[in-house]
PDB file of C-alpha atoms in Angstrom:
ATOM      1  CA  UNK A   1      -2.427   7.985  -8.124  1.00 45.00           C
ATOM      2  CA  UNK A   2      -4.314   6.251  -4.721  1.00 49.00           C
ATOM      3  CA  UNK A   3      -7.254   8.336  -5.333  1.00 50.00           C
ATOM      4  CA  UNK A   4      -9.411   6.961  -2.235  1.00 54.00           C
ATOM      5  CA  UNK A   5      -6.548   5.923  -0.163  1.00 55.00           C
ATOM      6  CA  UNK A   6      -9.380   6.315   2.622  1.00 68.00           C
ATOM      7  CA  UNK A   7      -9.936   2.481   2.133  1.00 68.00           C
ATOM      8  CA  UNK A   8      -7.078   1.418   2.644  1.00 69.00           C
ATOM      9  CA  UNK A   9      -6.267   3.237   5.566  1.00 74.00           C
ATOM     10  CA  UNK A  10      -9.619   1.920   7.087  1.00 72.00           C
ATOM     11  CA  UNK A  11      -8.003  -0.907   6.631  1.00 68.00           C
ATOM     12  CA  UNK A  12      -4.775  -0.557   8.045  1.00 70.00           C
ATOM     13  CA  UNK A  13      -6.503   0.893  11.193  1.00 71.00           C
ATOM     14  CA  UNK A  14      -8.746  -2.376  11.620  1.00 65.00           C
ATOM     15  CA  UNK A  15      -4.989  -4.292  11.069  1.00 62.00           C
ATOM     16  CA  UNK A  16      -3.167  -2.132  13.949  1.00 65.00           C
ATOM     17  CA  UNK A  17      -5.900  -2.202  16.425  1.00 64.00           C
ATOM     18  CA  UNK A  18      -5.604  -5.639  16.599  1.00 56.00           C
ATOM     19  CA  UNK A  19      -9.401  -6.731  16.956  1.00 48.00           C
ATOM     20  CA  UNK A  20      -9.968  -7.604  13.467  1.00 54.00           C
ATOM     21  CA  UNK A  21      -9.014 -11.590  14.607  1.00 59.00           C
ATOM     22  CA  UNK A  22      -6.403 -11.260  11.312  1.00 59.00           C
ATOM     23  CA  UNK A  23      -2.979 -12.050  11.661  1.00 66.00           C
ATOM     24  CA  UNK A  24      -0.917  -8.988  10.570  1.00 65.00           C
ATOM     25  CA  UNK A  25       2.298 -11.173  10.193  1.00 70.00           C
ATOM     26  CA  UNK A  26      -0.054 -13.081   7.584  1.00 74.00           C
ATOM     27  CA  UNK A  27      -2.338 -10.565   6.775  1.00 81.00           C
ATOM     28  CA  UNK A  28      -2.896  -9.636   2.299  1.00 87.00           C
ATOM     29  CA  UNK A  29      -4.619  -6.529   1.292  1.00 88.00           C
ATOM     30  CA  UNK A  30      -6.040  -6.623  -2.587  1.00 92.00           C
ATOM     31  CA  UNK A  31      -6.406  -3.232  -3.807  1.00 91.00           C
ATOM     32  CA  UNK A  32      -7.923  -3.010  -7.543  1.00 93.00           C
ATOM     33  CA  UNK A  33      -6.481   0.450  -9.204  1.00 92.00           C
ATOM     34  CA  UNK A  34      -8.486   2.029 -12.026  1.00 92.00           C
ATOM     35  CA  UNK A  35      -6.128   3.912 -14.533  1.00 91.00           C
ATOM     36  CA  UNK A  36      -7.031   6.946 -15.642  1.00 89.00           C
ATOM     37  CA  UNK A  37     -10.433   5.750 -16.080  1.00 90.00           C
ATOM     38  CA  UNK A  38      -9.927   3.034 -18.997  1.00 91.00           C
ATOM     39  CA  UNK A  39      -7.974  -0.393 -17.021  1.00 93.00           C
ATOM     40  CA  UNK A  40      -8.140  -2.069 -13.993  1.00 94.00           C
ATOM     41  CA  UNK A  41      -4.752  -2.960 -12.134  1.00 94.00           C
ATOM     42  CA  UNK A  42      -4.023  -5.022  -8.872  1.00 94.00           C
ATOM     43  CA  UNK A  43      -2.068  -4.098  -5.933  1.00 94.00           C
ATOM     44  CA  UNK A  44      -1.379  -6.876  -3.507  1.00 94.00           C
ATOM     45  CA  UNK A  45       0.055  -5.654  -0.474  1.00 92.00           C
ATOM     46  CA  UNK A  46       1.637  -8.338   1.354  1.00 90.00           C
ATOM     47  CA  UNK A  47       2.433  -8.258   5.436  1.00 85.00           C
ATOM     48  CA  UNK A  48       3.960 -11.648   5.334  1.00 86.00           C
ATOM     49  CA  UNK A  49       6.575 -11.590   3.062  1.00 90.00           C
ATOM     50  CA  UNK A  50       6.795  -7.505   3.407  1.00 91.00           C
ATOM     51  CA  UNK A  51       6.273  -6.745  -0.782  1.00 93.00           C
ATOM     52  CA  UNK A  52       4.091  -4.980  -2.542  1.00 95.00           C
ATOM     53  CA  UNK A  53       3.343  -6.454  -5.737  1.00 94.00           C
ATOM     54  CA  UNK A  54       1.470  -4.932  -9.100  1.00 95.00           C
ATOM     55  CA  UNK A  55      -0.052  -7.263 -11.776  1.00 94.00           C
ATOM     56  CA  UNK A  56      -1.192  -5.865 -14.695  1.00 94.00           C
ATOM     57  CA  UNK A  57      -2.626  -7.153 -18.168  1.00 93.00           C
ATOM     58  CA  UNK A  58      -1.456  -4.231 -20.178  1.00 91.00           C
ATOM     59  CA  UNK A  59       1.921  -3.678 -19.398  1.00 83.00           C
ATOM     60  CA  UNK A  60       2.653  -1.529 -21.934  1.00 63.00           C
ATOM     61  CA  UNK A  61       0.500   1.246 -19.686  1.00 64.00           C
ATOM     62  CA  UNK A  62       3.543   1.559 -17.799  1.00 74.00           C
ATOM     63  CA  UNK A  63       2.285   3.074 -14.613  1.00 86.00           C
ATOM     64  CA  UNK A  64       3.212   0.217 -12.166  1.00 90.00           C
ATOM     65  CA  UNK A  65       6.305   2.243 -10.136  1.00 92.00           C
ATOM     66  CA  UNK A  66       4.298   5.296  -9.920  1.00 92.00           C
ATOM     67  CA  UNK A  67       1.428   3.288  -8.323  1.00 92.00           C
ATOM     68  CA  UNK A  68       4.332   0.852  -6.241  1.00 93.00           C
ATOM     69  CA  UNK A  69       5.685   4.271  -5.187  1.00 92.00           C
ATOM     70  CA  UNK A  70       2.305   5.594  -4.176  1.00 90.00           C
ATOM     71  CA  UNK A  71       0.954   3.047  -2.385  1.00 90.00           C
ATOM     72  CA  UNK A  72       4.651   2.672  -0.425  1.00 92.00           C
ATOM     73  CA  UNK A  73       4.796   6.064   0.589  1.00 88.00           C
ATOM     74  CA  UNK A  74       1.220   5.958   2.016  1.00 85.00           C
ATOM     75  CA  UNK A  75       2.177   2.732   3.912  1.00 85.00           C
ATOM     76  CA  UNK A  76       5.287   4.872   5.159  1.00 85.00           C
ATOM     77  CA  UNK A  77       3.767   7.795   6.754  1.00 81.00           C
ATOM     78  CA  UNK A  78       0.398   5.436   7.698  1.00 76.00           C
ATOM     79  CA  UNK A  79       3.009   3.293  10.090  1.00 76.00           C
ATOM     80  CA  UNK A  80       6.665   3.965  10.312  1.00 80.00           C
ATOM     81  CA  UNK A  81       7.643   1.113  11.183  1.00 80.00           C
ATOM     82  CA  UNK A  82       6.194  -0.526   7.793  1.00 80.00           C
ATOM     83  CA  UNK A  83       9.138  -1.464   5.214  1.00 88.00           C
ATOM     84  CA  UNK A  84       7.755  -3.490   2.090  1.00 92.00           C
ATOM     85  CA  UNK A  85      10.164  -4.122  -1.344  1.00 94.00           C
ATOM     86  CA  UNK A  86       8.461  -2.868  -4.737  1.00 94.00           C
ATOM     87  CA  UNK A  87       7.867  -6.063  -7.124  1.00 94.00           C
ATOM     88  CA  UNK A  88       5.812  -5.985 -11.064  1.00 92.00           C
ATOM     89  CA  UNK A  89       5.698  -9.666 -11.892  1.00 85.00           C
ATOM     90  CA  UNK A  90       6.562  -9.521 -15.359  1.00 85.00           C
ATOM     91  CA  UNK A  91       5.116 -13.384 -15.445  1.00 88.00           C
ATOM     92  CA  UNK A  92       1.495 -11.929 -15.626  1.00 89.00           C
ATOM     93  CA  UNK A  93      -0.353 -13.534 -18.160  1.00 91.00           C
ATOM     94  CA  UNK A  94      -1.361 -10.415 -20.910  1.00 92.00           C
ATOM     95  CA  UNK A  95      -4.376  -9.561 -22.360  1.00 92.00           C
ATOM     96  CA  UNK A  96      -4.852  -9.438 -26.329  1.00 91.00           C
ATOM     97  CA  UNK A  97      -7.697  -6.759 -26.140  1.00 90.00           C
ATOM     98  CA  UNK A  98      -9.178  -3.602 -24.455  1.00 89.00           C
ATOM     99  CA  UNK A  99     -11.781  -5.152 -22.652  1.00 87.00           C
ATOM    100  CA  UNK A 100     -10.844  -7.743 -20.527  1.00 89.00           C
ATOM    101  CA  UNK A 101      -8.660  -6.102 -17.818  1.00 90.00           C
ATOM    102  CA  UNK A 102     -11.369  -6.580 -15.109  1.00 89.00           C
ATOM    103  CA  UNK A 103     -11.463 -10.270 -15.430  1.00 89.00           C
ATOM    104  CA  UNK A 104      -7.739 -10.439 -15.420  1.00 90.00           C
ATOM    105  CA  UNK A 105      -8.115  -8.688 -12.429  1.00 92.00           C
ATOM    106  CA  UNK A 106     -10.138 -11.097 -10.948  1.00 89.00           C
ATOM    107  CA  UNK A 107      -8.743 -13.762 -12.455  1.00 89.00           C
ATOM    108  CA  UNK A 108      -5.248 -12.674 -10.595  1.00 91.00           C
ATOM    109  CA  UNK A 109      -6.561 -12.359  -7.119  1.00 91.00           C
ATOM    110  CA  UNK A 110      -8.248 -15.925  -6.974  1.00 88.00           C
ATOM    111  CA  UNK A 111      -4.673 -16.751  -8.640  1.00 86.00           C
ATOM    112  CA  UNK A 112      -2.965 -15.106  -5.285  1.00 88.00           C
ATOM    113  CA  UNK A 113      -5.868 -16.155  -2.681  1.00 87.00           C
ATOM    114  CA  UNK A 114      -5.069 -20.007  -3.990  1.00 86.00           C
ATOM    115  CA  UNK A 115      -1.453 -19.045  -3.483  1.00 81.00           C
ATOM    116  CA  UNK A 116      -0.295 -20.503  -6.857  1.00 76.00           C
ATOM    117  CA  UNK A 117       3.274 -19.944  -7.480  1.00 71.00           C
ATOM    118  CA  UNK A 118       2.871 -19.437 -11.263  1.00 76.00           C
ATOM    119  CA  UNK A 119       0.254 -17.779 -13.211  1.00 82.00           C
ATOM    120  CA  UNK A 120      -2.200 -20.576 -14.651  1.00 81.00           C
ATOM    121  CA  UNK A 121      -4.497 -18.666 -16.793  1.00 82.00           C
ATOM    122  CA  UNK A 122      -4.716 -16.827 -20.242  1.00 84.00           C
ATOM    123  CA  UNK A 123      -6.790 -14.603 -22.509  1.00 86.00           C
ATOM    124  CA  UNK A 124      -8.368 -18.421 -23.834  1.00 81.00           C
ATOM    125  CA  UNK A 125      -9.700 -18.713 -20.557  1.00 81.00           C
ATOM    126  CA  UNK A 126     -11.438 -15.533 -20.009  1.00 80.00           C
ATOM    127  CA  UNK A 127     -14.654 -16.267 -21.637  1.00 73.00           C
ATOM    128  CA  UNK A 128     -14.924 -19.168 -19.151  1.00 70.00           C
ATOM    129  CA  UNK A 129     -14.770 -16.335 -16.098  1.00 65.00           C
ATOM    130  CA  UNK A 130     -17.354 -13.959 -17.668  1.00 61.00           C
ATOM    131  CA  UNK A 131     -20.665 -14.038 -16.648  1.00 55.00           C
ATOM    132  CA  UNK A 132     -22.821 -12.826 -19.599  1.00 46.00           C
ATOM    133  CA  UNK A 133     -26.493 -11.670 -18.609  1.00 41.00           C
ATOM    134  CA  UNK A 134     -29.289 -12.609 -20.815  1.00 48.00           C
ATOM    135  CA  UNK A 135     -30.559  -9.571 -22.740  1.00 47.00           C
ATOM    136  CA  UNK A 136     -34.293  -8.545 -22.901  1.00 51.00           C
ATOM    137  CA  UNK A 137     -34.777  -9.902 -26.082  1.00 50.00           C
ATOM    138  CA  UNK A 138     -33.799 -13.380 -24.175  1.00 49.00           C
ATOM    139  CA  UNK A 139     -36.721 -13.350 -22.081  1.00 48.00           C
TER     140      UNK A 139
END
């Protein structure tokens, strides 16, 4: 399912030599994860509080223990002395169409960067978070 764990692992390398000035014990990685092509997905890997957590705005996809499970074992054999708990935050706000999953997406990692305990925005609020670009006939 990690189909460019290369990034990551980039990453993780920067983390373990130590001269990236971040602070592993504190340290968040936010991986976006494209399903099969047609949704975005996050994966927040968290050093702090040793959990790796999936948010998704289509649920009903289903594929968040395969990816938990993927990303887990890659954190396994990348350091063995790495130990992180699986979590799917069933509190994630949910989409109403088939369009919107990359500004949920986005939408959840400002949500995590401002560390807010509960999830405090909705398919109402996406149009606010899209950026539309004027079209040709605009100009």
């Amino acid at each position: 399912m990690l189909e460019k764990p290369s990034e990551l692992e980039k990453a993780l390398r920067i983390f373990k030599r130590g001269n990236s000035g971040l602070d592993l014990q504190r340290a968040r990685i936010y991986l976006p994860v494209n399903i099969n092509q047609t949704h975005w997905a996050l994966v927040e890997i968290n050093f702090a509080t040793r959990t790796i957590n999936y948010v998704d705005s289509m649920r009903s996809l289903n594929k968040g223990r395969e990816i938990l499970r993927n990303v887990k074992n890659f954190l396994e054999k990348f350091d063995g002395s790495l130990s992180f708990q699986e979590v799917i935050d069933d509190r994630v706000p949910q989409q109403s169409n088939m369009c919107d999953c990359g500004v949920f997406l986005l939408a959840a990692i400002i949500n995590r960067i401002a560390d807010v305990d509960s999830w405090t925005y909705s398919q109402q609020d996406m149009n606010c978070l899209l950026y539309t670009s004027p079209s040709p006939r605009d100009s």
